[in-house]
Every structure is written in C-alpha cells, then in structure tokens.
Amino acid sequence: MLRGLLIKNIRCLVQTEDVPKLKVCGKEMSELRTVENAWLYIRDGLIKDFGEMSRIRSGETKFNSSEAEIIDATGRFVFPSFCDSHTHIVYAGSREIEYSDKIRGLSYAEIARRGGGIINSAKKLHETSENELFAQSLTRINEIIGFGTGAVEIKSGYGLNLEDELKMLRVIRRIKGSSPLEVKATFLGAHALPPEYKGRKERFVDLIINEMIPVIASEDLAEFIDVFCDDGFFSIEDTERILMAGMKYGLTPKLHANELGFSGGIQVGVKYNALSVDHLECTGDDEIESLLGTETMPTLLPGSAFFLGLPDPPARKMINAGLPVALASDYNPGSSPSGNMKLIMSLGCIKLRMLPEEVINAVTINSACAMGLSGSHGSIARGKVANVFITKEIPSYEFMPYAFGSNLIETVILKGKIYPPTPLKGG
Ligand code: NIG
Ligand code: FE
C-alpha cells in the first residue's frame, strides 16, 4: 500500500489557503496566511490536509508511522514551491563574453546590433545537437529544482528558423516528460530578426505565421505564444499579426513588453487577453490604467533589470493602483543568467520596494496564475499538487528574501515525493 507523507512540527507553514484564489491584487498582496506549529499531510502526489499540531486528535491514523512516512520539521518553515512563469532555460553554451562588454559600457541593444545577444545564442544553438541541448538544459533544470522551483514556463526563441525552433520545443517536451517539474511551453518565434531577414521583417513574420505556427500546433509543442514586442525588435503590428495567428491555433498569448521603451506592448497584450505581459520597465499611468480590471498578469523580471542596469519597473505604483504583480527569473544567457527565485524575491524587496509578503505572493500564487496554473499550484491548499520545500532552521519568513545570498532550502518535495529520491540501499 502506498504510504502518505506527513511533515510534522513545522515551525510555520506559509501561504496556506482554505478557499483558493486565482491571484492576489493590490493591498491583498501584503497579506500572507500562515499556520504556526503545523502539520502537512500529502498523499497520491496531492496536498490532503494541514493544520495545527495542537489540534491533532489522538489516534489519528496519519500520525501513525505505518500509514505515513514522517518528516520532523522542527524549527523549519514549509513553503509552496516557487512558480517561475518566465524563463529561456533551454539554450546552448553561455555568453559571459558579452558580460565583459557590458561592464565596459555597451548596452544590451548595442551588443545585439553587433551580432551578439540573441543572434549569438541562435548560432550556438544551431551548432548543438538536440541531445546535447537536452543535457545542458537538464543541468539547469536540476539546479532550479534545488533552488525550490516546482513549476516553470520555458520559451523557445533561440531557433529563428523552423528546424531549430522545433529542436528547442522538442527539448522542452523531453524535459516535461523526464522531470518532476510542472512545465509549460511557449513558442517565441519572434525573439529577434535573423540577419538574413534584415530589411525584410514582414517576410520573417510571414514565415512565423505560415510555416512555424501550423507545424508547432500540429505537433502540440506549445501552449503559449510570445513576441518580443519592443523598440528595435517587433512592432505592435507584427505582434498583432503573430498573436492572431497563434490564437487561431489555440495558443494563448504571453508577451515580452515595455522593457526597452514605451512600445505599446502592454496595451496590445491586454487587447488580446494575454495571460501575462512581462518585463514592464517602461510603465506609466496609461499602461497601469490599461491593465486594471483585466485578466493579464503584470510580470516583473528584476533579475534582468538588475543584470542589464535598466531602470526598475514601478512595482509600488502598480500595487498601490490595485494591480497584481508576479515575479519571475527570466533565466537566460543574455539578460538574466540565474534561475534562483529566492534571489528574485530579494531583488523584489530591495530594488522594487516590495514587502516580503508581497514578493512571496508574487513568486507563488501570482506567478502560478501567469502560467494558468493557480488552480493546482502556488499555495498550500487541499487538493493542490504537493510541490513544497522545507527550509533550514530560520527565524521568520522575512528571513528568506533578507538573507539574499544564503541557500536556505533543505528538502524539496515535488508531486508528493522527496527530490532527488534517495537511492535504494543494497541495490
Ligand atoms: O527576456 N528580452 C528578450 N529576451 C530575453 C533575453 C534573451 C537573451 O538576451 O538571450 C529577456 O531578457
Ligand atoms: Fe525573457
């Protein structure tokens, strides 16, 4: 008989919900529900129940070790796993050469104009076999699991032609099949203009619409469609054409918007009911107004603003206006070579002036919502997938973003199982 998993004597169980919500907005973002001195019972990969240790009725069968494997979490906190709703984790090699150029003073746009940036990654990806790309990506996947991530969105976009985009999307599918993470795939055909299409951007957009989208949809390789809608990359018109074509094939829009300029990307995302608009360094009153009352999740990527030295997006203004905010890592080789969501929380606090409660909501329930997953992930709620992590001994939940350089995650549980699984003895 399959035994359950009981975590008992938890100093504090964080982000609990009795009535699950899809997201939290505005003032609500500073509220965080917790249960102190708690237990959490997991069975069949799901959260079955939780409560206070003092309320255990004597003789309850789940507290009997033949019914459940028991973890004693004395002094430790339990959080729902992080949801990272924006990554480019499937890529080949790395771009630390550009890092030095950046330190010497070149901007992201200047590096891209010199053939660096996304084009550089596309070249490397072209020269890398699917198996090798899978192996490199899996190393990063295992790294983020150790950092506490339980659900991740992964974009294509370093292919820039059908064959290489398919290679990326197939690698994402293999990750889905072989990792305990919950994975969502996004087709980002319009990430950069390949050099051979210089001066012929419409033709490249035609290629995405007429050749790439139909094949990707017929192989069921993506659930979302993204465009880098920004100054110097793809225009509002390009974006609208691509989103309409993707939506015809059942792909849901998610956008890169307003990173490099007031591009109108936020408004176009809202117009097409995008699940999220991401980056948003250039956000003013009109953009905030357009997002209010919509289902589009504003998603900020403080790792890339930090790494590129961009002005920070106005998180406080957005939250004060009543908007929800999600935070994600943007893990990629050019603008955010880190998938450490605990560090993202710290940047949210330090750079974006978000409160610890707000950043915890932003990396759990709101970032789950930005992937369409908040019904099953992003909080400790009965019936949700049992993706949680147990911390080391810490004094408070605020300590997580506060101790910005420390690894405080001790045990990772994904789909109800401790990860990595302990090898069988004597086998
Ligand atoms: O989200 N802004 C566009 N795309 C990525 C960067 C990709 C790269 O530089 O490799 C981003 O920051
Ligand atoms: Fe990105």
Tab-separated table of C-alpha atoms and ligand atoms in Angstrom:
chain	number	residue	atom	x	y	z
A	1	MET	CA	0.000	0.000	0.000
A	2	LEU	CA	1.263	3.458	-0.910
A	3	ARG	CA	2.011	5.432	2.241
A	4	GLY	CA	1.368	9.130	2.606
A	5	LEU	CA	3.944	11.691	3.691
A	6	LEU	CA	3.440	13.623	6.905
A	7	ILE	CA	5.509	16.686	7.743
A	8	LYS	CA	5.050	17.463	11.422
A	9	ASN	CA	6.260	20.051	13.947
A	10	ILE	CA	6.549	22.655	11.145
A	11	ARG	CA	7.524	25.935	12.757
A	12	CYS	CA	5.472	27.809	10.168
A	13	LEU	CA	3.502	26.665	7.130
A	14	VAL	CA	3.482	29.562	4.686
A	15	GLN	CA	0.935	30.646	2.045
A	16	THR	CA	-1.977	28.469	3.184
A	17	GLU	CA	-5.437	28.789	1.672
A	18	ASP	CA	-8.790	27.358	2.749
A	19	VAL	CA	-10.591	28.911	-0.197
A	20	PRO	CA	-8.100	29.041	-3.075
A	21	LYS	CA	-7.817	32.235	-5.114
A	22	LEU	CA	-6.571	32.620	-8.667
A	23	LYS	CA	-4.349	35.602	-7.779
A	24	VAL	CA	-3.945	38.405	-5.267
A	25	CYS	CA	-4.133	42.084	-6.246
A	26	GLY	CA	-3.195	45.444	-4.750
A	27	LYS	CA	-3.449	45.661	-0.939
A	28	GLU	CA	-4.194	41.947	-0.689
A	29	MET	CA	-0.647	41.290	-1.836
A	30	SER	CA	0.651	42.334	1.589
A	31	GLU	CA	-1.437	39.645	3.275
A	32	LEU	CA	0.063	36.204	3.767
A	33	ARG	CA	-1.715	33.375	5.561
A	34	THR	CA	0.379	31.068	7.702
A	35	VAL	CA	-0.146	28.294	10.264
A	36	GLU	CA	2.371	28.138	13.107
A	37	ASN	CA	3.425	24.864	14.687
A	38	ALA	CA	1.747	22.964	11.901
A	39	TRP	CA	1.478	19.621	10.139
A	40	LEU	CA	1.016	18.925	6.425
A	41	TYR	CA	-0.246	15.624	5.059
A	42	ILE	CA	0.495	14.601	1.459
A	43	ARG	CA	-0.914	11.597	-0.372
A	44	ASP	CA	-1.032	10.457	-4.017
A	45	GLY	CA	1.009	13.497	-5.028
A	46	LEU	CA	-1.524	15.950	-3.609
A	47	ILE	CA	-1.891	18.080	-0.502
A	48	LYS	CA	-4.538	16.231	1.501
A	49	ASP	CA	-4.742	18.282	4.654
A	50	PHE	CA	-2.896	20.571	7.042
A	51	GLY	CA	-3.479	22.069	10.455
A	52	GLU	CA	-2.068	22.962	13.850
A	53	MET	CA	-0.132	20.360	15.842
A	54	SER	CA	-2.229	21.186	18.915
A	55	ARG	CA	-5.402	20.193	17.094
A	56	ILE	CA	-4.301	16.649	16.286
A	57	ARG	CA	-6.813	14.201	17.597
A	58	SER	CA	-5.041	11.393	19.421
A	59	GLY	CA	-5.013	8.175	17.431
A	60	GLU	CA	-5.361	9.876	14.019
A	61	THR	CA	-4.088	7.238	11.638
A	62	LYS	CA	-1.920	9.506	9.501
A	63	PHE	CA	0.214	10.190	12.558
A	64	ASN	CA	0.980	6.526	12.847
A	65	SER	CA	4.193	5.710	11.009
A	66	SER	CA	2.734	2.648	9.284
A	67	GLU	CA	0.294	4.980	7.499
A	68	ALA	CA	2.791	7.633	6.543
A	69	GLU	CA	6.442	8.396	6.134
A	70	ILE	CA	7.110	11.096	8.708
A	71	ILE	CA	9.414	14.117	8.430
A	72	ASP	CA	10.059	16.099	11.596
A	73	ALA	CA	10.428	19.763	10.541
A	74	THR	CA	11.145	21.232	13.970
A	75	GLY	CA	12.434	24.821	13.593
A	76	ARG	CA	11.783	24.803	9.848
A	77	PHE	CA	9.355	26.575	7.534
A	78	VAL	CA	7.398	24.943	4.702
A	79	PHE	CA	6.618	26.973	1.584
A	80	PRO	CA	4.765	26.085	-1.608
A	81	SER	CA	7.373	25.619	-4.360
A	82	PHE	CA	8.223	28.694	-6.389
A	83	CYS	CA	6.454	29.099	-9.736
A	84	ASP	CA	8.781	30.617	-12.338
A	85	SER	CA	6.489	31.884	-15.090
A	86	HIS	CA	9.126	33.278	-17.497
A	87	THR	CA	12.350	31.510	-18.480
A	88	HIS	CA	14.514	30.780	-21.507
A	89	ILE	CA	16.234	27.883	-19.727
A	90	VAL	CA	16.759	25.822	-22.904
A	91	TYR	CA	19.842	27.375	-24.527
A	92	ALA	CA	23.271	26.328	-25.726
A	93	GLY	CA	26.516	27.449	-24.111
A	94	SER	CA	26.697	30.805	-22.361
A	95	ARG	CA	27.511	34.464	-23.132
A	96	GLU	CA	29.941	35.654	-20.490
A	97	ILE	CA	31.981	37.364	-23.238
A	98	GLU	CA	29.135	39.872	-23.568
A	99	TYR	CA	29.228	40.277	-19.804
A	100	SER	CA	32.657	41.873	-20.111
A	101	ASP	CA	31.424	44.076	-22.987
A	102	LYS	CA	28.539	45.171	-20.800
A	103	ILE	CA	30.879	46.014	-17.933
A	104	ARG	CA	32.945	48.080	-20.374
A	105	GLY	CA	29.803	50.079	-21.127
A	106	LEU	CA	27.982	48.533	-24.108
A	107	SER	CA	24.188	48.427	-23.767
A	108	TYR	CA	22.002	45.362	-24.452
A	109	ALA	CA	20.792	46.961	-27.689
A	110	GLU	CA	24.376	47.789	-28.831
A	111	ILE	CA	25.519	44.216	-28.175
A	112	ALA	CA	22.540	42.945	-30.200
A	113	ARG	CA	23.330	45.324	-33.100
A	114	ARG	CA	26.894	43.935	-33.238
A	115	GLY	CA	25.512	40.421	-33.814
A	116	GLY	CA	25.807	39.425	-30.175
A	117	GLY	CA	22.840	38.814	-27.941
A	118	ILE	CA	20.047	36.529	-29.097
A	119	ILE	CA	21.712	36.040	-32.515
A	120	ASN	CA	24.835	34.764	-30.770
A	121	SER	CA	22.762	32.220	-28.810
A	122	ALA	CA	20.942	31.218	-32.010
A	123	LYS	CA	24.291	30.390	-33.662
A	124	LYS	CA	25.376	28.273	-30.711
A	125	LEU	CA	22.016	26.519	-30.621
A	126	HIS	CA	22.191	25.756	-34.335
A	127	GLU	CA	25.538	24.007	-33.814
A	128	THR	CA	24.337	21.964	-30.831
A	129	SER	CA	22.573	18.615	-31.244
A	130	GLU	CA	19.174	18.015	-29.676
A	131	ASN	CA	20.662	15.505	-27.219
A	132	GLU	CA	23.400	17.891	-26.144
A	133	LEU	CA	20.894	20.750	-25.787
A	134	PHE	CA	18.733	18.481	-23.632
A	135	ALA	CA	21.711	17.537	-21.437
A	136	GLN	CA	22.770	21.179	-20.933
A	137	SER	CA	19.205	22.246	-20.184
A	138	LEU	CA	18.616	19.395	-17.744
A	139	THR	CA	21.579	20.538	-15.662
A	140	ARG	CA	19.881	23.934	-15.283
A	141	ILE	CA	16.523	22.280	-14.579
A	142	ASN	CA	18.072	20.287	-11.736
A	143	GLU	CA	19.710	23.453	-10.471
A	144	ILE	CA	16.376	25.323	-10.232
A	145	ILE	CA	14.700	22.347	-8.556
A	146	GLY	CA	17.360	22.649	-5.850
A	147	PHE	CA	16.529	26.367	-5.614
A	148	GLY	CA	12.909	25.482	-4.774
A	149	THR	CA	11.144	25.892	-8.125
A	150	GLY	CA	8.257	23.475	-8.719
A	151	ALA	CA	6.662	24.831	-11.910
A	152	VAL	CA	8.353	26.580	-14.799
A	153	GLU	CA	7.477	28.161	-18.128
A	154	ILE	CA	10.114	27.660	-20.840
A	155	LYS	CA	10.284	29.595	-24.105
A	156	SER	CA	11.710	28.745	-27.474
A	157	GLY	CA	13.212	31.684	-29.380
A	158	TYR	CA	16.880	30.866	-30.000
A	159	GLY	CA	15.993	28.934	-33.150
A	160	LEU	CA	14.979	31.746	-35.512
A	161	ASN	CA	14.129	29.100	-38.126
A	162	LEU	CA	11.609	26.269	-38.130
A	163	GLU	CA	14.065	23.423	-37.660
A	164	ASP	CA	15.893	24.962	-34.701
A	165	GLU	CA	12.683	26.174	-33.053
A	166	LEU	CA	11.391	22.596	-33.288
A	167	LYS	CA	14.645	21.376	-31.736
A	168	MET	CA	14.105	23.694	-28.750
A	169	LEU	CA	10.443	22.817	-28.346
A	170	ARG	CA	11.188	19.087	-28.506
A	171	VAL	CA	13.791	19.528	-25.791
A	172	ILE	CA	11.150	21.317	-23.692
A	173	ARG	CA	8.824	18.362	-24.295
A	174	ARG	CA	11.551	15.928	-23.167
A	175	ILE	CA	12.044	17.977	-20.002
A	176	LYS	CA	8.287	17.760	-19.395
A	177	GLY	CA	8.442	14.004	-19.724
A	178	SER	CA	11.524	13.388	-17.623
A	179	SER	CA	11.474	15.926	-14.799
A	180	PRO	CA	9.148	16.142	-11.792
A	181	LEU	CA	8.668	19.853	-12.524
A	182	GLU	CA	5.413	21.148	-13.944
A	183	VAL	CA	6.455	22.596	-17.323
A	184	LYS	CA	4.615	24.974	-19.675
A	185	ALA	CA	5.995	25.560	-23.186
A	186	THR	CA	5.897	28.869	-25.056
A	187	PHE	CA	6.623	29.412	-28.742
A	188	LEU	CA	8.670	32.626	-29.057
A	189	GLY	CA	9.360	32.649	-32.804
A	190	ALA	CA	9.588	36.461	-32.837
A	191	HIS	CA	12.512	36.898	-30.447
A	192	ALA	CA	14.969	38.595	-32.820
A	193	LEU	CA	15.237	39.226	-36.555
A	194	PRO	CA	17.682	36.758	-38.159
A	195	PRO	CA	20.424	38.679	-40.062
A	196	GLU	CA	19.350	37.149	-43.402
A	197	TYR	CA	15.952	38.884	-42.990
A	198	LYS	CA	17.445	42.341	-42.457
A	199	GLY	CA	15.168	44.882	-44.164
A	200	ARG	CA	12.544	42.162	-44.754
A	201	LYS	CA	10.935	41.820	-41.327
A	202	GLU	CA	7.462	41.231	-42.831
A	203	ARG	CA	8.786	38.120	-44.590
A	204	PHE	CA	10.099	36.731	-41.302
A	205	VAL	CA	6.744	37.412	-39.640
A	206	ASP	CA	5.083	35.643	-42.608
A	207	LEU	CA	7.364	32.649	-42.013
A	208	ILE	CA	6.369	32.503	-38.334
A	209	ILE	CA	2.682	32.729	-39.226
A	210	ASN	CA	2.524	30.491	-42.277
A	211	GLU	CA	5.151	27.863	-41.541
A	212	MET	CA	6.161	27.760	-37.921
A	213	ILE	CA	2.854	28.122	-36.055
A	214	PRO	CA	0.949	25.434	-38.017
A	215	VAL	CA	3.694	22.812	-37.527
A	216	ILE	CA	4.214	23.628	-33.850
A	217	ALA	CA	0.477	23.487	-33.211
A	218	SER	CA	0.063	20.223	-35.150
A	219	GLU	CA	2.782	18.597	-33.018
A	220	ASP	CA	1.223	20.117	-29.886
A	221	LEU	CA	4.601	21.531	-28.856
A	222	ALA	CA	3.458	24.721	-27.119
A	223	GLU	CA	0.560	26.084	-25.114
A	224	PHE	CA	1.535	29.760	-25.211
A	225	ILE	CA	2.745	32.230	-27.856
A	226	ASP	CA	5.124	35.117	-27.122
A	227	VAL	CA	6.585	38.052	-29.091
A	228	PHE	CA	9.445	40.363	-28.091
A	229	CYS	CA	7.297	43.451	-28.645
A	230	ASP	CA	9.723	46.277	-28.009
A	231	ASP	CA	11.719	49.117	-29.510
A	232	GLY	CA	14.201	47.731	-32.035
A	233	PHE	CA	12.616	44.250	-32.080
A	234	PHE	CA	8.978	43.582	-33.116
A	235	SER	CA	6.308	46.276	-33.579
A	236	ILE	CA	2.695	46.396	-32.441
A	237	GLU	CA	1.610	45.448	-35.985
A	238	ASP	CA	3.979	42.440	-36.096
A	239	THR	CA	2.780	41.420	-32.641
A	240	GLU	CA	-0.907	41.618	-33.524
A	241	ARG	CA	-0.414	39.525	-36.660
A	242	ILE	CA	1.508	36.837	-34.778
A	243	LEU	CA	-0.866	36.715	-31.816
A	244	MET	CA	-3.931	36.428	-34.048
A	245	ALA	CA	-2.330	33.576	-35.995
A	246	GLY	CA	-1.292	31.775	-32.796
A	247	MET	CA	-4.699	32.190	-31.200
A	248	LYS	CA	-6.331	30.617	-34.266
A	249	TYR	CA	-4.317	27.500	-33.401
A	250	GLY	CA	-5.267	27.610	-29.722
A	251	LEU	CA	-2.066	29.216	-28.390
A	252	THR	CA	-2.562	31.690	-25.520
A	253	PRO	CA	-0.629	34.991	-25.706
A	254	LYS	CA	2.076	35.977	-23.213
A	255	LEU	CA	4.283	38.934	-24.164
A	256	HIS	CA	7.710	40.457	-23.680
A	257	ALA	CA	6.687	44.114	-23.406
A	258	ASN	CA	7.926	47.587	-22.481
A	259	GLU	CA	11.443	46.564	-21.471
A	260	LEU	CA	13.324	48.952	-23.733
A	261	GLY	CA	10.677	51.595	-24.438
A	262	PHE	CA	7.047	52.642	-24.143
A	263	SER	CA	6.319	50.256	-27.005
A	264	GLY	CA	2.553	49.828	-26.614
A	265	GLY	CA	3.234	46.153	-25.848
A	266	ILE	CA	1.287	46.248	-22.592
A	267	GLN	CA	-1.822	47.603	-24.309
A	268	VAL	CA	-1.599	45.075	-27.137
A	269	GLY	CA	-1.246	42.263	-24.572
A	270	VAL	CA	-4.392	43.466	-22.802
A	271	LYS	CA	-6.218	43.771	-26.126
A	272	TYR	CA	-5.561	40.091	-26.891
A	273	ASN	CA	-6.261	38.988	-23.312
A	274	ALA	CA	-2.679	37.824	-22.785
A	275	LEU	CA	-2.110	35.627	-19.747
A	276	SER	CA	0.754	37.942	-18.818
A	277	VAL	CA	2.823	40.884	-20.030
A	278	ASP	CA	6.412	40.630	-18.846
A	279	HIS	CA	9.374	42.967	-18.108
A	280	LEU	CA	7.498	46.335	-17.960
A	281	GLU	CA	10.457	48.556	-17.057
A	282	CYS	CA	8.780	51.303	-19.119
A	283	THR	CA	5.367	51.520	-17.488
A	284	GLY	CA	3.483	54.779	-16.911
A	285	ASP	CA	-0.022	55.779	-15.860
A	286	ASP	CA	-1.608	54.832	-19.201
A	287	GLU	CA	-0.120	51.340	-19.073
A	288	ILE	CA	-1.291	50.840	-15.470
A	289	GLU	CA	-4.752	52.079	-16.382
A	290	SER	CA	-4.938	49.651	-19.305
A	291	LEU	CA	-4.090	46.680	-17.056
A	292	LEU	CA	-6.608	47.439	-14.305
A	293	GLY	CA	-9.599	45.089	-14.209
A	294	THR	CA	-8.123	42.734	-16.827
A	295	GLU	CA	-7.005	39.108	-16.590
A	296	THR	CA	-3.482	39.923	-17.792
A	297	MET	CA	-0.848	39.395	-15.079
A	298	PRO	CA	1.851	42.108	-14.969
A	299	THR	CA	5.066	40.130	-14.512
A	300	LEU	CA	8.314	41.777	-13.459
A	301	LEU	CA	11.757	40.262	-14.018
A	302	PRO	CA	14.054	42.018	-11.548
A	303	GLY	CA	16.964	39.705	-12.396
A	304	SER	CA	17.239	41.116	-15.907
A	305	ALA	CA	16.713	44.763	-14.869
A	306	PHE	CA	19.475	44.220	-12.290
A	307	PHE	CA	21.840	42.446	-14.677
A	308	LEU	CA	21.369	44.967	-17.503
A	309	GLY	CA	21.332	48.009	-15.215
A	310	LEU	CA	17.913	49.062	-16.531
A	311	PRO	CA	15.598	51.370	-14.617
A	312	ASP	CA	13.373	49.275	-12.364
A	313	PRO	CA	9.700	48.795	-13.231
A	314	PRO	CA	7.344	50.765	-10.953
A	315	ALA	CA	6.151	47.831	-8.835
A	316	ARG	CA	4.972	50.009	-5.941
A	317	LYS	CA	2.901	52.209	-8.198
A	318	MET	CA	1.322	49.145	-9.796
A	319	ILE	CA	0.436	47.506	-6.489
A	320	ASN	CA	-0.795	50.775	-4.996
A	321	ALA	CA	-3.054	51.188	-8.036
A	322	GLY	CA	-4.625	47.793	-7.234
A	323	LEU	CA	-2.819	45.611	-9.766
A	324	PRO	CA	-1.485	42.118	-9.070
A	325	VAL	CA	2.244	41.620	-9.677
A	326	ALA	CA	4.086	38.372	-10.431
A	327	LEU	CA	7.869	37.955	-10.313
A	328	ALA	CA	9.860	35.532	-12.478
A	329	SER	CA	13.532	34.831	-13.136
A	330	ASP	CA	13.783	35.271	-16.950
A	331	TYR	CA	16.630	32.695	-16.671
A	332	ASN	CA	18.545	33.181	-19.970
A	333	PRO	CA	22.164	33.584	-21.099
A	334	GLY	CA	21.942	37.261	-22.063
A	335	SER	CA	19.977	39.271	-19.549
A	336	SER	CA	19.496	37.056	-16.504
A	337	PRO	CA	21.817	34.063	-16.164
A	338	SER	CA	20.173	32.901	-12.928
A	339	GLY	CA	17.052	30.933	-12.087
A	340	ASN	CA	17.331	31.496	-8.354
A	341	MET	CA	13.822	32.543	-7.307
A	342	LYS	CA	14.887	33.246	-3.737
A	343	LEU	CA	17.296	35.851	-5.109
A	344	ILE	CA	14.455	37.191	-7.281
A	345	MET	CA	12.448	37.681	-4.068
A	346	SER	CA	15.364	39.633	-2.562
A	347	LEU	CA	15.627	41.832	-5.676
A	348	GLY	CA	11.859	42.365	-5.498
A	349	CYS	CA	12.255	43.650	-1.948
A	350	ILE	CA	15.458	45.618	-2.356
A	351	LYS	CA	15.103	47.046	-5.865
A	352	LEU	CA	11.331	47.130	-6.349
A	353	ARG	CA	10.493	48.033	-2.728
A	354	MET	CA	8.018	45.198	-2.410
A	355	LEU	CA	7.309	43.827	1.079
A	356	PRO	CA	8.326	40.247	1.961
A	357	GLU	CA	4.635	39.214	1.944
A	358	GLU	CA	4.209	40.804	-1.490
A	359	VAL	CA	7.201	39.042	-3.002
A	360	ILE	CA	6.102	35.686	-1.582
A	361	ASN	CA	2.689	36.147	-3.217
A	362	ALA	CA	4.434	37.275	-6.414
A	363	VAL	CA	6.602	34.127	-6.735
A	364	THR	CA	3.876	31.649	-5.770
A	365	ILE	CA	0.189	32.277	-6.438
A	366	ASN	CA	0.564	35.191	-8.885
A	367	SER	CA	3.331	33.579	-10.922
A	368	ALA	CA	1.261	30.355	-10.994
A	369	CYS	CA	-1.588	32.463	-12.379
A	370	ALA	CA	0.770	33.860	-15.049
A	371	MET	CA	1.094	30.251	-16.336
A	372	GLY	CA	-2.582	29.377	-15.939
A	373	LEU	CA	-1.659	27.100	-13.032
A	374	SER	CA	-3.083	28.762	-9.950
A	375	GLY	CA	-5.880	26.176	-9.682
A	376	SER	CA	-3.291	23.487	-8.953
A	377	HIS	CA	-0.078	25.239	-7.826
A	378	GLY	CA	1.167	28.304	-5.965
A	379	SER	CA	-0.208	27.734	-2.456
A	380	ILE	CA	-0.708	25.190	0.302
A	381	ALA	CA	-4.333	24.249	-0.325
A	382	ARG	CA	-6.178	20.936	-0.050
A	383	GLY	CA	-6.267	19.166	-3.419
A	384	LYS	CA	-3.393	21.136	-4.959
A	385	VAL	CA	-0.277	19.393	-6.251
A	386	ALA	CA	2.114	18.630	-3.376
A	387	ASN	CA	5.011	20.814	-4.545
A	388	VAL	CA	6.620	22.260	-1.413
A	389	PHE	CA	10.013	22.837	0.132
A	390	ILE	CA	11.236	22.665	3.691
A	391	THR	CA	13.739	25.317	4.757
A	392	LYS	CA	16.712	25.014	7.051
A	393	GLU	CA	16.079	26.357	10.553
A	394	ILE	CA	15.139	30.026	10.060
A	395	PRO	CA	13.600	32.610	12.384
A	396	SER	CA	10.857	34.047	10.113
A	397	TYR	CA	9.556	34.014	6.538
A	398	GLU	CA	11.025	37.500	6.044
A	399	PHE	CA	14.428	35.863	6.556
A	400	MET	CA	14.096	34.202	3.111
A	401	PRO	CA	14.410	37.386	0.994
A	402	TYR	CA	16.518	39.095	3.700
A	403	ALA	CA	19.374	36.549	3.692
A	404	PHE	CA	19.856	37.149	-0.018
A	405	GLY	CA	22.989	35.079	-0.559
A	406	SER	CA	22.232	32.055	1.598
A	407	ASN	CA	20.860	28.762	0.411
A	408	LEU	CA	18.124	28.075	2.939
A	409	ILE	CA	16.311	25.221	1.218
A	410	GLU	CA	16.860	21.838	2.833
A	411	THR	CA	14.286	19.424	1.387
A	412	VAL	CA	12.398	19.599	-1.899
A	413	ILE	CA	9.135	17.692	-2.379
A	414	LEU	CA	7.671	17.537	-5.876
A	415	LYS	CA	4.408	15.794	-6.753
A	416	GLY	CA	4.459	14.367	-3.233
A	417	LYS	CA	7.923	12.808	-3.453
A	418	ILE	CA	11.200	13.882	-1.901
A	419	TYR	CA	13.592	15.030	-4.653
A	420	PRO	CA	16.104	13.750	-5.514
A	421	PRO	CA	14.849	10.318	-4.470
A	422	THR	CA	17.153	8.501	-2.046
A	423	PRO	CA	18.782	5.515	-3.774
A	424	LEU	CA	17.653	2.102	-2.532
A	425	LYS	CA	20.153	0.621	-0.109
A	426	GLY	CA	21.953	-2.555	-1.083
A	427	GLY	CA	20.534	-2.410	-4.631
B	1	NIG	O1	13.679	38.278	-21.676
B	1	NIG	N1	14.195	40.453	-23.888
B	1	NIG	C1	14.237	39.465	-24.637
B	1	NIG	N2	14.634	38.232	-24.359
B	1	NIG	C2	15.350	37.824	-23.199
B	1	NIG	C3	16.818	37.965	-23.374
B	1	NIG	C4	17.312	36.927	-24.257
B	1	NIG	C5	18.796	36.967	-24.459
B	1	NIG	O2	19.445	38.030	-24.373
B	1	NIG	O3	19.311	35.888	-24.719
B	1	NIG	C6	14.822	38.550	-21.999
B	1	NIG	O4	15.506	39.353	-21.366
B	2	FE	FE	12.506	36.863	-21.413
